[in-house]
PDB file of C-alpha atoms in Angstrom:
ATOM      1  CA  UNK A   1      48.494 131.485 122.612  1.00 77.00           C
ATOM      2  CA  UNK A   2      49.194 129.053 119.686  1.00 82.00           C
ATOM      3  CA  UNK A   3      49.992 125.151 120.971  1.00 89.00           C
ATOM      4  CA  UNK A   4      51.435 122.323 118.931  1.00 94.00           C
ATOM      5  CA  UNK A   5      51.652 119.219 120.727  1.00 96.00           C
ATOM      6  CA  UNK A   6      53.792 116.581 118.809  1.00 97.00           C
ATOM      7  CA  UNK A   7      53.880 112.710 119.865  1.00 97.00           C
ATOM      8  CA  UNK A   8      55.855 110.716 120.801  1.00 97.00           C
ATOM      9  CA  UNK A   9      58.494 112.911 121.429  1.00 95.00           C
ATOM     10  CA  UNK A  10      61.132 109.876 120.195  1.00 96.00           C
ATOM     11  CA  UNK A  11      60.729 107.023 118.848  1.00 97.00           C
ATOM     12  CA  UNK A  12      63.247 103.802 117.577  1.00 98.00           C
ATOM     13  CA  UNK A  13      62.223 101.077 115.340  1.00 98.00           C
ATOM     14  CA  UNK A  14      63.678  98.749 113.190  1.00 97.00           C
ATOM     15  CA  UNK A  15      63.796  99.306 109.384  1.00 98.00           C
ATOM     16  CA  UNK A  16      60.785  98.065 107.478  1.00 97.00           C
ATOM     17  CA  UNK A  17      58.367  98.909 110.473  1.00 98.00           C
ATOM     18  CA  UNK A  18      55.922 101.554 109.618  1.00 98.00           C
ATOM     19  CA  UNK A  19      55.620 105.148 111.758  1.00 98.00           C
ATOM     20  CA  UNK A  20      52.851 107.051 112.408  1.00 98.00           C
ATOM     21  CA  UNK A  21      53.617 110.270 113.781  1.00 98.00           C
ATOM     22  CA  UNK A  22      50.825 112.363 115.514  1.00 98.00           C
ATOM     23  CA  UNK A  23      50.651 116.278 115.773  1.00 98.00           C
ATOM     24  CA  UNK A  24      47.730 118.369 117.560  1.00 97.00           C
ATOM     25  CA  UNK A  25      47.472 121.952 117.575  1.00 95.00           C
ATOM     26  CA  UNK A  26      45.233 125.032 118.591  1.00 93.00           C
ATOM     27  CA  UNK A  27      46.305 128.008 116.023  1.00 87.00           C
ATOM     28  CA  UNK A  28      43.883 131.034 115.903  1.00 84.00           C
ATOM     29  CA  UNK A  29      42.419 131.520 112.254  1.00 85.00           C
ATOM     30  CA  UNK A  30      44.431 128.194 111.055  1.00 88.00           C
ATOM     31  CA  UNK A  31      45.323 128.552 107.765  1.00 86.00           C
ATOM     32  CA  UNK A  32      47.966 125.515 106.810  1.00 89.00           C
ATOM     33  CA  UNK A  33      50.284 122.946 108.607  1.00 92.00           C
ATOM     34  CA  UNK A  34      53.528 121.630 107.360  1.00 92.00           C
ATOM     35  CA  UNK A  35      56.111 119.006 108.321  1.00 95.00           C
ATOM     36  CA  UNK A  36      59.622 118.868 108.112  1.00 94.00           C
ATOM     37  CA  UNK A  37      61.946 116.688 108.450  1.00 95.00           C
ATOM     38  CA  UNK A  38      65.484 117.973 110.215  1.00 93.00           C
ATOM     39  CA  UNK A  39      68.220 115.456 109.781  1.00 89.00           C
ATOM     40  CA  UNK A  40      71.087 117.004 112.100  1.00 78.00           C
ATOM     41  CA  UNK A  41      70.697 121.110 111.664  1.00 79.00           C
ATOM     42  CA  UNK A  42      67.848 122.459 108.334  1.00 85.00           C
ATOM     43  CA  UNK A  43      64.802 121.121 108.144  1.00 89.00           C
ATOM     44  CA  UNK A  44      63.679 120.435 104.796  1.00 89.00           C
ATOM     45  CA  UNK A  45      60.043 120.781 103.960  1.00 89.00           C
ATOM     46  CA  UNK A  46      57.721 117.915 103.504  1.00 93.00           C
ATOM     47  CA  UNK A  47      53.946 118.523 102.883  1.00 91.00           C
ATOM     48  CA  UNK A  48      51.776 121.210 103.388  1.00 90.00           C
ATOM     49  CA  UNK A  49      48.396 120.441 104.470  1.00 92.00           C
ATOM     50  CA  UNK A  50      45.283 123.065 103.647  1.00 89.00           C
ATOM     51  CA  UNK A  51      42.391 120.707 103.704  1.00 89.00           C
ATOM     52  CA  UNK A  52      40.878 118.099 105.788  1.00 91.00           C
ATOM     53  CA  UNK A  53      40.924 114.301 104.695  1.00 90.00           C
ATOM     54  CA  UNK A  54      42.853 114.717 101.826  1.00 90.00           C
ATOM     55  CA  UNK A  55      45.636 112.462 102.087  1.00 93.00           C
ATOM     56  CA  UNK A  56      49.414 113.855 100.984  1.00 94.00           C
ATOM     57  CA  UNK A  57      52.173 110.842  99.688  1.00 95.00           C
ATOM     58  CA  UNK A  58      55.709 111.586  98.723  1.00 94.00           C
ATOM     59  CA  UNK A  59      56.815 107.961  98.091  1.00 96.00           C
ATOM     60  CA  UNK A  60      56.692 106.040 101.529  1.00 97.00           C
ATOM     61  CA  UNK A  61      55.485 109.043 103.146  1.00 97.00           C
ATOM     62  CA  UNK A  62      52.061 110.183 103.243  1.00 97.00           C
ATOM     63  CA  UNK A  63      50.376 112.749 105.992  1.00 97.00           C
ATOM     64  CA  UNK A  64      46.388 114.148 106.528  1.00 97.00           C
ATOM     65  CA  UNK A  65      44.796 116.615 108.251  1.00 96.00           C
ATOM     66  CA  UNK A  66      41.548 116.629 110.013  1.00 95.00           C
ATOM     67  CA  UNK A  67      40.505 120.515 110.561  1.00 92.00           C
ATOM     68  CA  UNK A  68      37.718 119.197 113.058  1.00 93.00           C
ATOM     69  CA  UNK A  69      40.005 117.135 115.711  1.00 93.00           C
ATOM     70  CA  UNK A  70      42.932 119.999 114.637  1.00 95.00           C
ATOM     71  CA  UNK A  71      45.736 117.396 114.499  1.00 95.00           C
ATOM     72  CA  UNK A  72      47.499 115.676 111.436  1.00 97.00           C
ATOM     73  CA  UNK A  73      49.016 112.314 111.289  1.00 98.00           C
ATOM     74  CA  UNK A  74      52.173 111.390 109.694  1.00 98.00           C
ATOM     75  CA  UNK A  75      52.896 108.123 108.238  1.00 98.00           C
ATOM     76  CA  UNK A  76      56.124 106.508 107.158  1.00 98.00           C
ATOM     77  CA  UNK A  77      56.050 102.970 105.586  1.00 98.00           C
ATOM     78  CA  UNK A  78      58.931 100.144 105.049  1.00 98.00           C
ATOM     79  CA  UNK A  79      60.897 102.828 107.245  1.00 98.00           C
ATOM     80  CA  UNK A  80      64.976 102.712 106.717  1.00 97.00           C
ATOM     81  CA  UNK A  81      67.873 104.182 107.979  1.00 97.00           C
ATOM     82  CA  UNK A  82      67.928 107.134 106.096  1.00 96.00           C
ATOM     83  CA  UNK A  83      64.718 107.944 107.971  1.00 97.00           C
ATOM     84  CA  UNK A  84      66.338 108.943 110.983  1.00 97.00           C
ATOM     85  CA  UNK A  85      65.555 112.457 111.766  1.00 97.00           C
ATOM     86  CA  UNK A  86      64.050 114.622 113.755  1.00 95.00           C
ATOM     87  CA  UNK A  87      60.020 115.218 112.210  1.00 97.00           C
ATOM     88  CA  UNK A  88      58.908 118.438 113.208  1.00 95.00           C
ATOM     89  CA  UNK A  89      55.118 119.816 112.586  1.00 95.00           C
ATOM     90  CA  UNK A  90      53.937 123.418 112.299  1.00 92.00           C
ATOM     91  CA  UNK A  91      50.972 124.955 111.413  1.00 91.00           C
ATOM     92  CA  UNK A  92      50.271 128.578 110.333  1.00 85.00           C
ATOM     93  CA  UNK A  93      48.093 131.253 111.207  1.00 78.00           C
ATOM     94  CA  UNK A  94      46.448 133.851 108.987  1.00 71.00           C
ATOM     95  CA  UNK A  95      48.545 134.825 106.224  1.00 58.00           C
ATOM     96  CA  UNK A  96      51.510 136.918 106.824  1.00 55.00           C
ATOM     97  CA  UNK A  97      52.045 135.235 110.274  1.00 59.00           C
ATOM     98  CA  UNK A  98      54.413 132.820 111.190  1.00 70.00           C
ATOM     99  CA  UNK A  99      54.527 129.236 111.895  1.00 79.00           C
ATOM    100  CA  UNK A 100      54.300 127.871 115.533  1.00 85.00           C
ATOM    101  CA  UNK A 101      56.907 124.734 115.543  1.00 90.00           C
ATOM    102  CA  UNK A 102      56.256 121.937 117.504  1.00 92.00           C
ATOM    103  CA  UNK A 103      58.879 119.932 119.686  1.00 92.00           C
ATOM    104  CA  UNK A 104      59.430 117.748 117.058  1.00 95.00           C
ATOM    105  CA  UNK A 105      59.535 113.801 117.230  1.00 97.00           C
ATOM    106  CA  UNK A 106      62.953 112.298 117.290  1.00 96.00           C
ATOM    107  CA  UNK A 107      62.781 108.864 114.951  1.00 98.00           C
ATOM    108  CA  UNK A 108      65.638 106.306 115.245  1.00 97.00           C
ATOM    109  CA  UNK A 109      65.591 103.722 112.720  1.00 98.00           C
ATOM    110  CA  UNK A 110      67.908 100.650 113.423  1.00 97.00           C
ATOM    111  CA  UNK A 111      69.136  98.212 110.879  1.00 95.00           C
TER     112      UNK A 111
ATOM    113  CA  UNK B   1      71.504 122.362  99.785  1.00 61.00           C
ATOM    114  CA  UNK B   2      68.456 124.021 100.161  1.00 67.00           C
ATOM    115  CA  UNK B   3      69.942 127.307  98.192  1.00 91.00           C
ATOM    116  CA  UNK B   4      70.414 129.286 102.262  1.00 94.00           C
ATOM    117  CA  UNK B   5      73.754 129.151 103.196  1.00 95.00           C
ATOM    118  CA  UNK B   6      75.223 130.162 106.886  1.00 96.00           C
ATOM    119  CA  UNK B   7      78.264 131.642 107.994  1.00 97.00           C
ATOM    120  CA  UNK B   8      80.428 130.406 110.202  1.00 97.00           C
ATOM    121  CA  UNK B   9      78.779 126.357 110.865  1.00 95.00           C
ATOM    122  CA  UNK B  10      80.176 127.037 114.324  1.00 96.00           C
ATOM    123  CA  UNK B  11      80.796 129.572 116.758  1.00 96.00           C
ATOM    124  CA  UNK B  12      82.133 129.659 120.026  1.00 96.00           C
ATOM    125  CA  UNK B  13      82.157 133.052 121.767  1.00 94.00           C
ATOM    126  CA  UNK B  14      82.969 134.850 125.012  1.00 92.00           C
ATOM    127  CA  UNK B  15      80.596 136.892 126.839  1.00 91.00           C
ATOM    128  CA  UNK B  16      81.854 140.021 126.455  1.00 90.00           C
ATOM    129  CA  UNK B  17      82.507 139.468 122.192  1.00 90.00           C
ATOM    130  CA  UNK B  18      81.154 140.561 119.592  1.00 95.00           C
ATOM    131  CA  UNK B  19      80.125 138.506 116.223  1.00 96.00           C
ATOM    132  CA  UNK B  20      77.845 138.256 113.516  1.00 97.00           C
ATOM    133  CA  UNK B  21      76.220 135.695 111.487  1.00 98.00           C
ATOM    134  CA  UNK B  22      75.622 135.842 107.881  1.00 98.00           C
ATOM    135  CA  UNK B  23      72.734 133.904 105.954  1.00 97.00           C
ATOM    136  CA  UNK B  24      72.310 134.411 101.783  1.00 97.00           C
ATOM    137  CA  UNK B  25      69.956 132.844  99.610  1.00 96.00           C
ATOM    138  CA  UNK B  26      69.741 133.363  95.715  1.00 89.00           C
ATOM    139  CA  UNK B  27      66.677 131.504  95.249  1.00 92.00           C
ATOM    140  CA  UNK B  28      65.104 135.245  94.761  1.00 92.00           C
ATOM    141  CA  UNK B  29      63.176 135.269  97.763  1.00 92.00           C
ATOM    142  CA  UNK B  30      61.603 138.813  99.515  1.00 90.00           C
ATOM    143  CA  UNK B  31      61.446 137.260 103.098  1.00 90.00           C
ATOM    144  CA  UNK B  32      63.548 136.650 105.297  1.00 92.00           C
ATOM    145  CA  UNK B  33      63.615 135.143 108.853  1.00 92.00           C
ATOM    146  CA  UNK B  34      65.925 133.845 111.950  1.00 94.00           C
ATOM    147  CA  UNK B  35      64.929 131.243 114.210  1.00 93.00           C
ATOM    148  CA  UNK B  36      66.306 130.076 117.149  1.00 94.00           C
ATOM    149  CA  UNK B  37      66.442 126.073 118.261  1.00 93.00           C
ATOM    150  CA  UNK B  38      67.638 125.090 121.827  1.00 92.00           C
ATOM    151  CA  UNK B  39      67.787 122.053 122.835  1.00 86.00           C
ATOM    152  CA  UNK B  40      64.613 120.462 123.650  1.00 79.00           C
ATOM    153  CA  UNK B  41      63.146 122.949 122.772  1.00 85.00           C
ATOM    154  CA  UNK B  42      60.624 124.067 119.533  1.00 87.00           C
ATOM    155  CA  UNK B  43      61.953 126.351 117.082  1.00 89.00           C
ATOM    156  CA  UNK B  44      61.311 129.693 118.112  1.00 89.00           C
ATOM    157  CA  UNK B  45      60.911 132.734 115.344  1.00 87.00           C
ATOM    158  CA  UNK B  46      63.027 135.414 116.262  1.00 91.00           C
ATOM    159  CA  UNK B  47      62.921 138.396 113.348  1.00 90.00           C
ATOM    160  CA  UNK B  48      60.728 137.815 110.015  1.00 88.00           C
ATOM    161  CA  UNK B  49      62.339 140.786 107.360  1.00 90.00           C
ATOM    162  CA  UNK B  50      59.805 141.418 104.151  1.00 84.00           C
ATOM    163  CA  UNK B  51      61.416 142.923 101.053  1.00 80.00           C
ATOM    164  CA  UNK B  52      64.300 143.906 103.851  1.00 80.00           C
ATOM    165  CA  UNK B  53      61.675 145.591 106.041  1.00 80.00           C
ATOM    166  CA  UNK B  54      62.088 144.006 109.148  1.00 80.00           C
ATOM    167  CA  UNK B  55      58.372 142.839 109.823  1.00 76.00           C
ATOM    168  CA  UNK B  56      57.968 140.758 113.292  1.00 73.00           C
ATOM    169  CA  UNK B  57      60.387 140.915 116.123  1.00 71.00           C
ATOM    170  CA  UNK B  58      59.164 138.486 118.958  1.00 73.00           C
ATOM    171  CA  UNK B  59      60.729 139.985 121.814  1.00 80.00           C
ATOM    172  CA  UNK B  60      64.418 139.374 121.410  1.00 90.00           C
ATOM    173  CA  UNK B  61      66.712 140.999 123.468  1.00 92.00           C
ATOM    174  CA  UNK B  62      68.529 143.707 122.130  1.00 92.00           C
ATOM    175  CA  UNK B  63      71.571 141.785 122.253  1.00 94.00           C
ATOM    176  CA  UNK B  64      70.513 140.202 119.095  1.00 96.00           C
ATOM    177  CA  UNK B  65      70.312 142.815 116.325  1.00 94.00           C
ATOM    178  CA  UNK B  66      69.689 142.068 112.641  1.00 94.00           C
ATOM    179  CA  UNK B  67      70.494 143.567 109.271  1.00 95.00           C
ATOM    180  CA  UNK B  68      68.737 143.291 106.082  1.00 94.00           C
ATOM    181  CA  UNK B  69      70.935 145.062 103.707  1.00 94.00           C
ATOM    182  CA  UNK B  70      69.203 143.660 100.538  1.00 92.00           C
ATOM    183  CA  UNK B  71      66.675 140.814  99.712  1.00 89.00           C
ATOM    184  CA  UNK B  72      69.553 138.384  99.565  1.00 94.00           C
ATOM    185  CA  UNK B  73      71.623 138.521 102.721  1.00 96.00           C
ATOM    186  CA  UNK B  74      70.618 138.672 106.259  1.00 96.00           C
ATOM    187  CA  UNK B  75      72.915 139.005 109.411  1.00 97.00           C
ATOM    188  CA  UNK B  76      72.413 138.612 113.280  1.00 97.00           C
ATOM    189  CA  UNK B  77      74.911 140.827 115.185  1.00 97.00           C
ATOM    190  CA  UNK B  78      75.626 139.455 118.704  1.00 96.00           C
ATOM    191  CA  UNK B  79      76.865 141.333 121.582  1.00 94.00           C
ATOM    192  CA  UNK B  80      76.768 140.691 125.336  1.00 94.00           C
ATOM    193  CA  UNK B  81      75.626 137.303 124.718  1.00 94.00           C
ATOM    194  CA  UNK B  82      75.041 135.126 128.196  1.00 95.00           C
ATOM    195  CA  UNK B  83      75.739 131.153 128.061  1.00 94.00           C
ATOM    196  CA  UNK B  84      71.461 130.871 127.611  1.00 94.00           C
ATOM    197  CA  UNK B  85      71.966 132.023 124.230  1.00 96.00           C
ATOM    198  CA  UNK B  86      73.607 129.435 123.232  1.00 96.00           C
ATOM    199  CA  UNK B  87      71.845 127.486 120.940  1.00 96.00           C
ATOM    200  CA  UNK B  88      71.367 126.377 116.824  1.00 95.00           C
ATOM    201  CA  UNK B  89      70.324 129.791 114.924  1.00 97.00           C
ATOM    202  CA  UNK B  90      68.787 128.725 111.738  1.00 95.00           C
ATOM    203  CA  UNK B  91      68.037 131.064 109.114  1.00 95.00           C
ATOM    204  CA  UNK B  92      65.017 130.597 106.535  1.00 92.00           C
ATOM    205  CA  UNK B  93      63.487 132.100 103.284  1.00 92.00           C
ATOM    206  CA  UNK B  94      60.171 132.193 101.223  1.00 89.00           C
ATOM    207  CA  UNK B  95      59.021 133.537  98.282  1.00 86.00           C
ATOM    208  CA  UNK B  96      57.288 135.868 100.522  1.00 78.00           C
ATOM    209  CA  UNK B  97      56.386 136.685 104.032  1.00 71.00           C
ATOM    210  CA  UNK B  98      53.329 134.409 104.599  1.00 66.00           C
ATOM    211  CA  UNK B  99      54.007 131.994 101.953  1.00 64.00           C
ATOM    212  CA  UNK B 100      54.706 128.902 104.223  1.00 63.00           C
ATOM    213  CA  UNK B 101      56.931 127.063 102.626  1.00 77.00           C
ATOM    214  CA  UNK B 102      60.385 128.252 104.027  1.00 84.00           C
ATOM    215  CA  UNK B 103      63.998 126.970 102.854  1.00 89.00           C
ATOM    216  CA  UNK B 104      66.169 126.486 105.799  1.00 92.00           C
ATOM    217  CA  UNK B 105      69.726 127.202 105.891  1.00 93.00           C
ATOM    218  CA  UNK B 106      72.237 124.264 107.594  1.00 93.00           C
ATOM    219  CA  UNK B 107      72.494 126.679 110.768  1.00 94.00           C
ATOM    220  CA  UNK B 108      75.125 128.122 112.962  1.00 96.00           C
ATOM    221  CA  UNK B 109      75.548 126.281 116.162  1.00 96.00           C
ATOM    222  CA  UNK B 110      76.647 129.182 118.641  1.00 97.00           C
ATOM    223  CA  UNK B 111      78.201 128.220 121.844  1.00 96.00           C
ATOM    224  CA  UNK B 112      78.496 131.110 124.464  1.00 95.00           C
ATOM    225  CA  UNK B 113      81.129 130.636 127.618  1.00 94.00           C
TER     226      UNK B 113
END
């Protein structure tokens, strides 16, 4: 059976702090993993990760996967309100399957 | 907006009712899907529909039933539904099934009493 293990499950900081957020997984035949970000009900997507050590950045996000360890880390600098959300990770298996969501981890980011 | 848009935002339902949700996208997308969020709990994939074929059902009761009637618009017809079931249903598209990047629709949050 597929696992995603997300951590920490919340977490509040104040803006300007920088966030890493961890997820770990065990997918048979892993093919990808996303993130997305869920700010009160649809996520939205944020990166797609195929291939280890290559580093993704969207502005003051960035997220990397290592294929070896199975987990990917993501990392939010000079964090602000606007942040706060609820970060959710999910890889996929072979193509055509779905993706196995994790619990997410809920961010708060205080002024 | 993420081009998926769900009808009603919020429902609140009796047990022995019966209701559906509606989910359209016209970003041209061949897949279809509706998930399930409770609280504290992951996302869970509930019916996957390819080119309106409904692909994957993951063992949901048949209280839930979809309908694909074309590659745009996707419903989840409730009946019977127990307080459990209450929860966020979210519906989602991609290009196609497989393709993992999937646009989410705002949700329906569906209370049961």
């Amino acid at each position: 059976e597929d696992k995603v293990v997300q951590s920490p499950l919340s977490l509040v900081v104040h803006e300007g702090d920088t966030v890493t957020l961890n997820c770990s997984y065990e997918v048979t035949n892993f093919r990808s993993l996303l993130w997305y970000k869920q700010e009160k009900k649809a996520p939205t997507f944020l990166f797609m990760l195929t291939s280890s050590g290559i580093e993704k950045k969207s502005g003051r996000l960035s997220s990397i996967l290592d294929k070896k360890e199975l987990f990917s880390i993501l990392n939010i600098t000079a964090t602000q309100t606007g942040d706060s959300a609820v970060y959710l990770c999910a890889p996929q298996g072979p193509s055509g399957s779905r993706l196995t969501f994790g619990e997410g981890t809920q961010l708060t980011v205080n002024p | 907006e993420t081009g998926v848009t769900q009808t009603p935002r919020h429902l609140v339902m009796g047990m022995t009712n019966k209701k559906s949700l509606k989910c359209e996208q016209h970003l041209g997308h061949n897949a279809m899907y509706w998930y399930k969020q409770s609280a504290k709990k992951p996302l869970e994939l509930m019916f996957v529909y390819s080119l309106e074929e409904r692909v994957e059902n993951n063992s949901v009761p048949s209280r839930f039933s979809p309908e694909c009637p074309n590659s745009s618009h996707l419903f989840l017809h409730l009946h019977t539904l127990q307080p459990e079931d209450s929860a966020l249903y979210l519906c989602a598209s991609s290009q196609q099934q497989g393709i993992a990047e999937a646009f989410f629709g705002q949700g329906t949050r569906l209370t049961v009493v």
